[in-house]
mmCIF file of C-alpha atoms and ligand atoms in Angstrom:
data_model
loop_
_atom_site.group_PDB
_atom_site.id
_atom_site.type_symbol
_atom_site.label_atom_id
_atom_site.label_comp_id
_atom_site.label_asym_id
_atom_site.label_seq_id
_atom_site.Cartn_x
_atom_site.Cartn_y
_atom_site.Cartn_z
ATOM 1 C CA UNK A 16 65.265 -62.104 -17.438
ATOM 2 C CA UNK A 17 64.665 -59.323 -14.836
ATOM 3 C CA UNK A 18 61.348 -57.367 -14.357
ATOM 4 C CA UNK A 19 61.479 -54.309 -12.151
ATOM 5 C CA UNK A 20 58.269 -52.694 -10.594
ATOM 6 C CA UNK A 21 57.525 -49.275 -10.523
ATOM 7 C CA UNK A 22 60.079 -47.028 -10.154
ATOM 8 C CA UNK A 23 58.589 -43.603 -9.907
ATOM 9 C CA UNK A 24 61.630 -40.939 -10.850
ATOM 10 C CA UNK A 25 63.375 -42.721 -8.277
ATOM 11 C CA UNK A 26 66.556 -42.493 -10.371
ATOM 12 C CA UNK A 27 69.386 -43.230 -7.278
ATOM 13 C CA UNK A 28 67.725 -46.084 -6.493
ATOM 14 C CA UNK A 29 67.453 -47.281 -10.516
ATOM 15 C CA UNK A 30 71.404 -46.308 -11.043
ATOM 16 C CA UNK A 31 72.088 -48.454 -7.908
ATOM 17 C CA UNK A 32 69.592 -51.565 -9.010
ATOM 18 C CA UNK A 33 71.352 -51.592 -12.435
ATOM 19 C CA UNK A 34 74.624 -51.293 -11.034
ATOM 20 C CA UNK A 35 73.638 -54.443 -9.015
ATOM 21 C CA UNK A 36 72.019 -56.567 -11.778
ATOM 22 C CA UNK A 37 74.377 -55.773 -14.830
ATOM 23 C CA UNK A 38 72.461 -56.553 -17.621
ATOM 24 C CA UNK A 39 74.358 -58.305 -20.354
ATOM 25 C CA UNK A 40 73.801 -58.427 -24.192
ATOM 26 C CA UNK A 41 70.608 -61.048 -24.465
ATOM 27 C CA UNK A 42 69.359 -60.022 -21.194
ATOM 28 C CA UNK A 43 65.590 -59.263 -21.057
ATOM 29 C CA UNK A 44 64.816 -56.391 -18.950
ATOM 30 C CA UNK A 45 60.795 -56.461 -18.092
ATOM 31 C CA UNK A 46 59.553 -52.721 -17.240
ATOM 32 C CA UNK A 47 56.487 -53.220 -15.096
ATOM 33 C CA UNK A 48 55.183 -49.844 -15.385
ATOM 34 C CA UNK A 49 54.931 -46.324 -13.427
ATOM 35 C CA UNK A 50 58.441 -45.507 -14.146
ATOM 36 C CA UNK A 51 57.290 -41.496 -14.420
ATOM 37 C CA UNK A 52 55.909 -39.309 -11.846
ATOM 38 C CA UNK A 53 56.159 -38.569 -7.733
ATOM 39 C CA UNK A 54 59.962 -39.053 -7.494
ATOM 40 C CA UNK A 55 63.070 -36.835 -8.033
ATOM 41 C CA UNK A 56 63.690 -37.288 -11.464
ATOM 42 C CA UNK A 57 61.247 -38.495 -14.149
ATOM 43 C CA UNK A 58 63.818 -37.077 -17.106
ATOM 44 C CA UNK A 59 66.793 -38.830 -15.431
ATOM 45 C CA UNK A 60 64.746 -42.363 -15.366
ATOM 46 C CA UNK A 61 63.956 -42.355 -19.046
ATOM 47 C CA UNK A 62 67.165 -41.385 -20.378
ATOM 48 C CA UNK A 63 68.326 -44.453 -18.265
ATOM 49 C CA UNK A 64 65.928 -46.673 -19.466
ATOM 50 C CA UNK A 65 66.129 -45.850 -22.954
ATOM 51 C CA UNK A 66 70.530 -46.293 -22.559
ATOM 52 C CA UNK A 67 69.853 -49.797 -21.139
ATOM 53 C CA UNK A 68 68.340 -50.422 -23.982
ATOM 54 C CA UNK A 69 72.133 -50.754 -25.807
ATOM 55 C CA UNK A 70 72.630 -53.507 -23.771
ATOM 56 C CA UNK A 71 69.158 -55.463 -22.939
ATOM 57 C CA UNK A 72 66.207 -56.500 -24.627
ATOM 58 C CA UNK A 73 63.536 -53.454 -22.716
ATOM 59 C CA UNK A 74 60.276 -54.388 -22.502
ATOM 60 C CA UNK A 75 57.775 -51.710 -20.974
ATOM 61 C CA UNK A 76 54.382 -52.334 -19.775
ATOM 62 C CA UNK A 77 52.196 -49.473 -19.583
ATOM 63 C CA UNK A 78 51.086 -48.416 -16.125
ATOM 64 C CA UNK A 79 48.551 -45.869 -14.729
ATOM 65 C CA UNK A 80 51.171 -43.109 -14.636
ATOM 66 C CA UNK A 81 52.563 -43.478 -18.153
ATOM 67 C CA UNK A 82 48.507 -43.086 -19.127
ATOM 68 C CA UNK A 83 48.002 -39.963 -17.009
ATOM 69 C CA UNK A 84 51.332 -38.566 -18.667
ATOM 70 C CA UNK A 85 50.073 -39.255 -22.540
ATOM 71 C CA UNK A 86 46.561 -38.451 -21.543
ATOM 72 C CA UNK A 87 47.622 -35.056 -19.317
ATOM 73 C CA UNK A 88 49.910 -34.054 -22.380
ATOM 74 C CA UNK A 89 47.677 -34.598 -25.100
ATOM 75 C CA UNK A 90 44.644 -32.517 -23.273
ATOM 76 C CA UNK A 91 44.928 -29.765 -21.481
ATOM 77 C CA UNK A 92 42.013 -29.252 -18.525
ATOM 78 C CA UNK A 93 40.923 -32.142 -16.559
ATOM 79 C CA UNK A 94 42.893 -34.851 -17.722
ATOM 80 C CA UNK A 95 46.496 -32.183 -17.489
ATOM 81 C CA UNK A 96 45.479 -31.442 -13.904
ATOM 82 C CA UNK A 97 44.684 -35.484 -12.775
ATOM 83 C CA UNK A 98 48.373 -36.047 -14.038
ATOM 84 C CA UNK A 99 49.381 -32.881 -11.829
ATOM 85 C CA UNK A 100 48.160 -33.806 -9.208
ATOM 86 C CA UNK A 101 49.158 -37.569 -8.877
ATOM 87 C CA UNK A 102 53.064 -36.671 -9.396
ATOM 88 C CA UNK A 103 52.963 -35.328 -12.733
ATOM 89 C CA UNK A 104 54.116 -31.915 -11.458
ATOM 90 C CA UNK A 105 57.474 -33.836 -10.235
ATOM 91 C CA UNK A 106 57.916 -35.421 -12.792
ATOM 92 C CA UNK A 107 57.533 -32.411 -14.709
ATOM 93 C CA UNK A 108 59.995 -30.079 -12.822
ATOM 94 C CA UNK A 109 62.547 -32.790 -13.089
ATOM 95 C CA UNK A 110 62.273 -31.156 -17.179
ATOM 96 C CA UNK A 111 62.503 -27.552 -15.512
ATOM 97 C CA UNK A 112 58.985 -27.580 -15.980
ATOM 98 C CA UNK A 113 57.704 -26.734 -19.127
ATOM 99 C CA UNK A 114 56.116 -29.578 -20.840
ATOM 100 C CA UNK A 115 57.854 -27.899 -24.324
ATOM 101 C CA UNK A 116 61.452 -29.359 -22.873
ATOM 102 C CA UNK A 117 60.342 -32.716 -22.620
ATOM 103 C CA UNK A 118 62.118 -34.448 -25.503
ATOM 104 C CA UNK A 119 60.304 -35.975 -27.942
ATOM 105 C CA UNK A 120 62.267 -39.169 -27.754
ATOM 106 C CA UNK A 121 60.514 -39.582 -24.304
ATOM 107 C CA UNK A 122 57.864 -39.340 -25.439
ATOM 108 C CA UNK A 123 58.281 -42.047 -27.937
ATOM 109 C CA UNK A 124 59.610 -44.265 -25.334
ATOM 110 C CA UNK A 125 56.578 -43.698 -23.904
ATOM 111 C CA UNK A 126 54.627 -44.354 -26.520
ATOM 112 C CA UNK A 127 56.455 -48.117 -26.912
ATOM 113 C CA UNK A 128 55.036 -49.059 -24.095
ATOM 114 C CA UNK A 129 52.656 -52.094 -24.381
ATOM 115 C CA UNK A 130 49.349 -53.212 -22.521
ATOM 116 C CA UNK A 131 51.100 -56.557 -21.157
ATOM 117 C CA UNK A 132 54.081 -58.864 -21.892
ATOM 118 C CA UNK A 133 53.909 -62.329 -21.786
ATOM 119 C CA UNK A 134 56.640 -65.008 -22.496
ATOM 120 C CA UNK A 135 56.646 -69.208 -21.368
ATOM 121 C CA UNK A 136 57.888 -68.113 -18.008
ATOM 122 C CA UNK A 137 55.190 -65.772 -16.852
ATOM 123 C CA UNK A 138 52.999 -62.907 -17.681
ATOM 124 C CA UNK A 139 53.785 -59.194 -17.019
ATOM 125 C CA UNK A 140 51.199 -56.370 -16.424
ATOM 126 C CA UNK A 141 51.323 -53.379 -14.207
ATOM 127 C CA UNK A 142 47.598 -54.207 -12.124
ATOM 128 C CA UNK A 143 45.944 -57.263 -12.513
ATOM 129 C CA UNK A 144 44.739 -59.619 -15.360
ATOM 130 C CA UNK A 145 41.227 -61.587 -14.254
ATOM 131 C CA UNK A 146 41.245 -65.066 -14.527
ATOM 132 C CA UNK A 147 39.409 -66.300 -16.912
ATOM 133 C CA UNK A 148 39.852 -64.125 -19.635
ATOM 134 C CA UNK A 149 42.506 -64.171 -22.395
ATOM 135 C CA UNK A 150 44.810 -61.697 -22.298
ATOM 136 C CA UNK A 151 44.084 -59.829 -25.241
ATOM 137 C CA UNK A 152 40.508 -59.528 -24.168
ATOM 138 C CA UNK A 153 41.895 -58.259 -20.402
ATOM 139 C CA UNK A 154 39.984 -54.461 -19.926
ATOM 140 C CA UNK A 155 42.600 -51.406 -19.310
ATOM 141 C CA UNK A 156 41.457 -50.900 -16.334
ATOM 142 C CA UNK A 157 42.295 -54.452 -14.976
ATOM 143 C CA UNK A 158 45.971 -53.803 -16.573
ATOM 144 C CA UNK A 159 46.814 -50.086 -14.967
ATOM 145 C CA UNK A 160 44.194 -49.365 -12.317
ATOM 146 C CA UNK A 161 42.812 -52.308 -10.174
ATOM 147 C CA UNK A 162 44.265 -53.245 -6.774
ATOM 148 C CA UNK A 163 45.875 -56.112 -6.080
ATOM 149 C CA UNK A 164 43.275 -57.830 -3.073
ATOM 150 C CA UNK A 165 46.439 -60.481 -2.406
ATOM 151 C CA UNK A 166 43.998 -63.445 -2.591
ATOM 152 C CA UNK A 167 43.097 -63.682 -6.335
ATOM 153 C CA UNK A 168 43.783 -66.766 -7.591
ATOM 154 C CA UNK A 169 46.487 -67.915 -10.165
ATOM 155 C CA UNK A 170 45.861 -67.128 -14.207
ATOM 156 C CA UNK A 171 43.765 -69.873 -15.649
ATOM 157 C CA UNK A 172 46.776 -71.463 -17.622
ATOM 158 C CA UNK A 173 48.977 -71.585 -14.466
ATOM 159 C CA UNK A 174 51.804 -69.084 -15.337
ATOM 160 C CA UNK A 175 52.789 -66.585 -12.684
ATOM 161 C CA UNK A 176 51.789 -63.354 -12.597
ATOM 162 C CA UNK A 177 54.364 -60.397 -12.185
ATOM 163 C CA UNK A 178 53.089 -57.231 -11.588
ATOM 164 C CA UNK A 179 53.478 -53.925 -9.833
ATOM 165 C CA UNK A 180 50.984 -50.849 -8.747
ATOM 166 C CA UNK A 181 49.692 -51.875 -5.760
ATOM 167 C CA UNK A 182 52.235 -51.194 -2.575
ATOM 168 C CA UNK A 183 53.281 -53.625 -0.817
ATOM 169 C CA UNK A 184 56.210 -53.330 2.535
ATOM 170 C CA UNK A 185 58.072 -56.201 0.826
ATOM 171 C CA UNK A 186 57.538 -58.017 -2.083
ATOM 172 C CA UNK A 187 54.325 -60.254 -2.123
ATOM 173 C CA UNK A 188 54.356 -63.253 -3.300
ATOM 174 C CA UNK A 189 51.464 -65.527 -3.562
ATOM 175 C CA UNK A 190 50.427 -68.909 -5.643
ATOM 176 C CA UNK A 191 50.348 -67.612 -9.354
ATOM 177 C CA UNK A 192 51.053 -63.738 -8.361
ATOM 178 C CA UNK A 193 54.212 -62.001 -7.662
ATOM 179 C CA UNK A 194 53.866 -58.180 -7.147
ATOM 180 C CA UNK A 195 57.058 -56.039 -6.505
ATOM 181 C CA UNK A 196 55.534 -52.525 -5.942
ATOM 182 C CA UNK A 197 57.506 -51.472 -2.946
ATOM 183 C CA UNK A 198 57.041 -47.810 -2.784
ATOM 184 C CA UNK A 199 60.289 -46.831 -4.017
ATOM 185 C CA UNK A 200 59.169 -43.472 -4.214
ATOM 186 C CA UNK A 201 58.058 -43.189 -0.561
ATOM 187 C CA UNK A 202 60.962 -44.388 0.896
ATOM 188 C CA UNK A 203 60.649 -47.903 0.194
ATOM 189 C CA UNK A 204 62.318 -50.643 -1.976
ATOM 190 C CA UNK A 205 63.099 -50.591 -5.921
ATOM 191 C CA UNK A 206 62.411 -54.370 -6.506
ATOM 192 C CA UNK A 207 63.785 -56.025 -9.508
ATOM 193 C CA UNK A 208 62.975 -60.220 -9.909
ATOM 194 C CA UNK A 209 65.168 -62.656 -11.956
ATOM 195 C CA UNK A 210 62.556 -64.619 -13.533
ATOM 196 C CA UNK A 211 64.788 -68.144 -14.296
ATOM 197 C CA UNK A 212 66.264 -68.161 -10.794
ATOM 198 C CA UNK A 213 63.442 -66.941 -8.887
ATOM 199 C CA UNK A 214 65.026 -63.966 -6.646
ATOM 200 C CA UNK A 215 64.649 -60.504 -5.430
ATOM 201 C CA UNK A 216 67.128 -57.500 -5.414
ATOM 202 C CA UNK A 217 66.017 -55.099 -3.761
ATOM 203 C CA UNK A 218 67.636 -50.933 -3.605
ATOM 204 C CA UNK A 219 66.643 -48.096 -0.971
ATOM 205 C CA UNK A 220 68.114 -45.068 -0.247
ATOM 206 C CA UNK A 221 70.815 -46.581 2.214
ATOM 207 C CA UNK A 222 70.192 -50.863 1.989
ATOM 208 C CA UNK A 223 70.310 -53.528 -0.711
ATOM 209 C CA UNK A 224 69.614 -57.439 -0.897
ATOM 210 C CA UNK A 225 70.734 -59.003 -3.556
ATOM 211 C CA UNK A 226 69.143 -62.434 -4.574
ATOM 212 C CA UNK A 227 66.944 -62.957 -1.703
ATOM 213 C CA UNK A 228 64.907 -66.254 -2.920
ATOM 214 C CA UNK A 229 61.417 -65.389 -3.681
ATOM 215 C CA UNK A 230 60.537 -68.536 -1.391
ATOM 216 C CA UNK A 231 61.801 -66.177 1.653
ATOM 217 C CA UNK A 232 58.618 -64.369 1.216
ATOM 218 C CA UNK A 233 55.961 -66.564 0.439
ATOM 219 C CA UNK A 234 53.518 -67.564 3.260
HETATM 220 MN MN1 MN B 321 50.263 -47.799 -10.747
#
């Protein structure tokens, strides 16, 4: 069971992760949301994600991005330029720029997305949850826009937190919180974490790790 944080168009960097990880049949592949906008090639990205889904079990949480996407395509104005201006216009080039090209089987994939995923082993959300509050209960804006402080404490029933959205240089990994934004799209690490063996791999442009134990970066 992998979960990968947020990928931004950053499609090299995906085709190399994947490469890396080889998901097999029964594999669980975690999304952790802000796969669209800022990088090179938004299009690219979702027609990869939505292959791997022949092989893996995809789960994709919903980030800020993927809400500034439905919301800028669904209303022009304000909420179209927002998504504009925070990457949307890359992402939207990378479909030659008309939002008519983009296929409507992206946007469905899109659309799957959920609010947060949560299994025995941990739960998955592309912000925050808050503490004491049951998950279905947790506000959107905890989910997709608040940033990480790096001293909240662990979920009230003790499983781990794995999220993205807020950049970090290298993974972070506190007492009940792993976050694996690493700023692929500005010329950091694509982080993906096995959940049952508890380690990184980790793509740029020109480096990888591969299964770096999550313990490596905990202090
Ligand atoms: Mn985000």
């Amino acid at each position: 069971m992998f979960a990968i944080g947020d990928i931004h168009g950053c499609d090299q960097q995906l085709e190399t992760l994947l490469d890396s990880i080889t998901p097999v049949p029964g594999d669980t592949i975690i999304l952790l949301g802000d796969i669209v906008d800022r990088g090179p090639n938004t299009a690219r990205v979702i027609e990869m994600l939505m292959h791997l889904q022949d092989t893996a079990k995809v789960v994709f949480v919903r980030g800020n991005h993927e809400e500034m996407m439905l919301d800028g395509l669904a209303q022009k104005n304000m909420k179209r330029s927002a998504w504009m201006y925070h990457g949307g216009k890359e992402a939207l080039d990378s479909y030659g720029g008309n939002i008519g090209d983009i296929p409507p089987w992206h946007l469905d994939f899109l659309m799957s997305s959920v609010d947060y995923h949560e299994n025995p082993y941990g739960i998955f959300v592309h912000a925050t949850v808050e503490k004491n509050i049951p998950l279905h209960a947790q506000t959107v804006n905890a989910l997709r826009w608040i940033k990480l402080k790096g001293n909240e404490p662990p979920y009230m029933d003790g499983r781990t937190v794995y999220c993205g959205h807020t950049p970090q240089r290298e993974p972070l990994v506190r007492e009940g919180w792993i976050c694996i934004d690493t700023g692929a799209c500005r010329g950091g690490w694509l982080t993906a974490v096995e959940v049952h063996s508890q380690t990184f791999t980790m793509v740029k442009k020109d480096a990888m790790m591969k299964d770096v134990p999550v313990s490596e970066f905990r202090f």
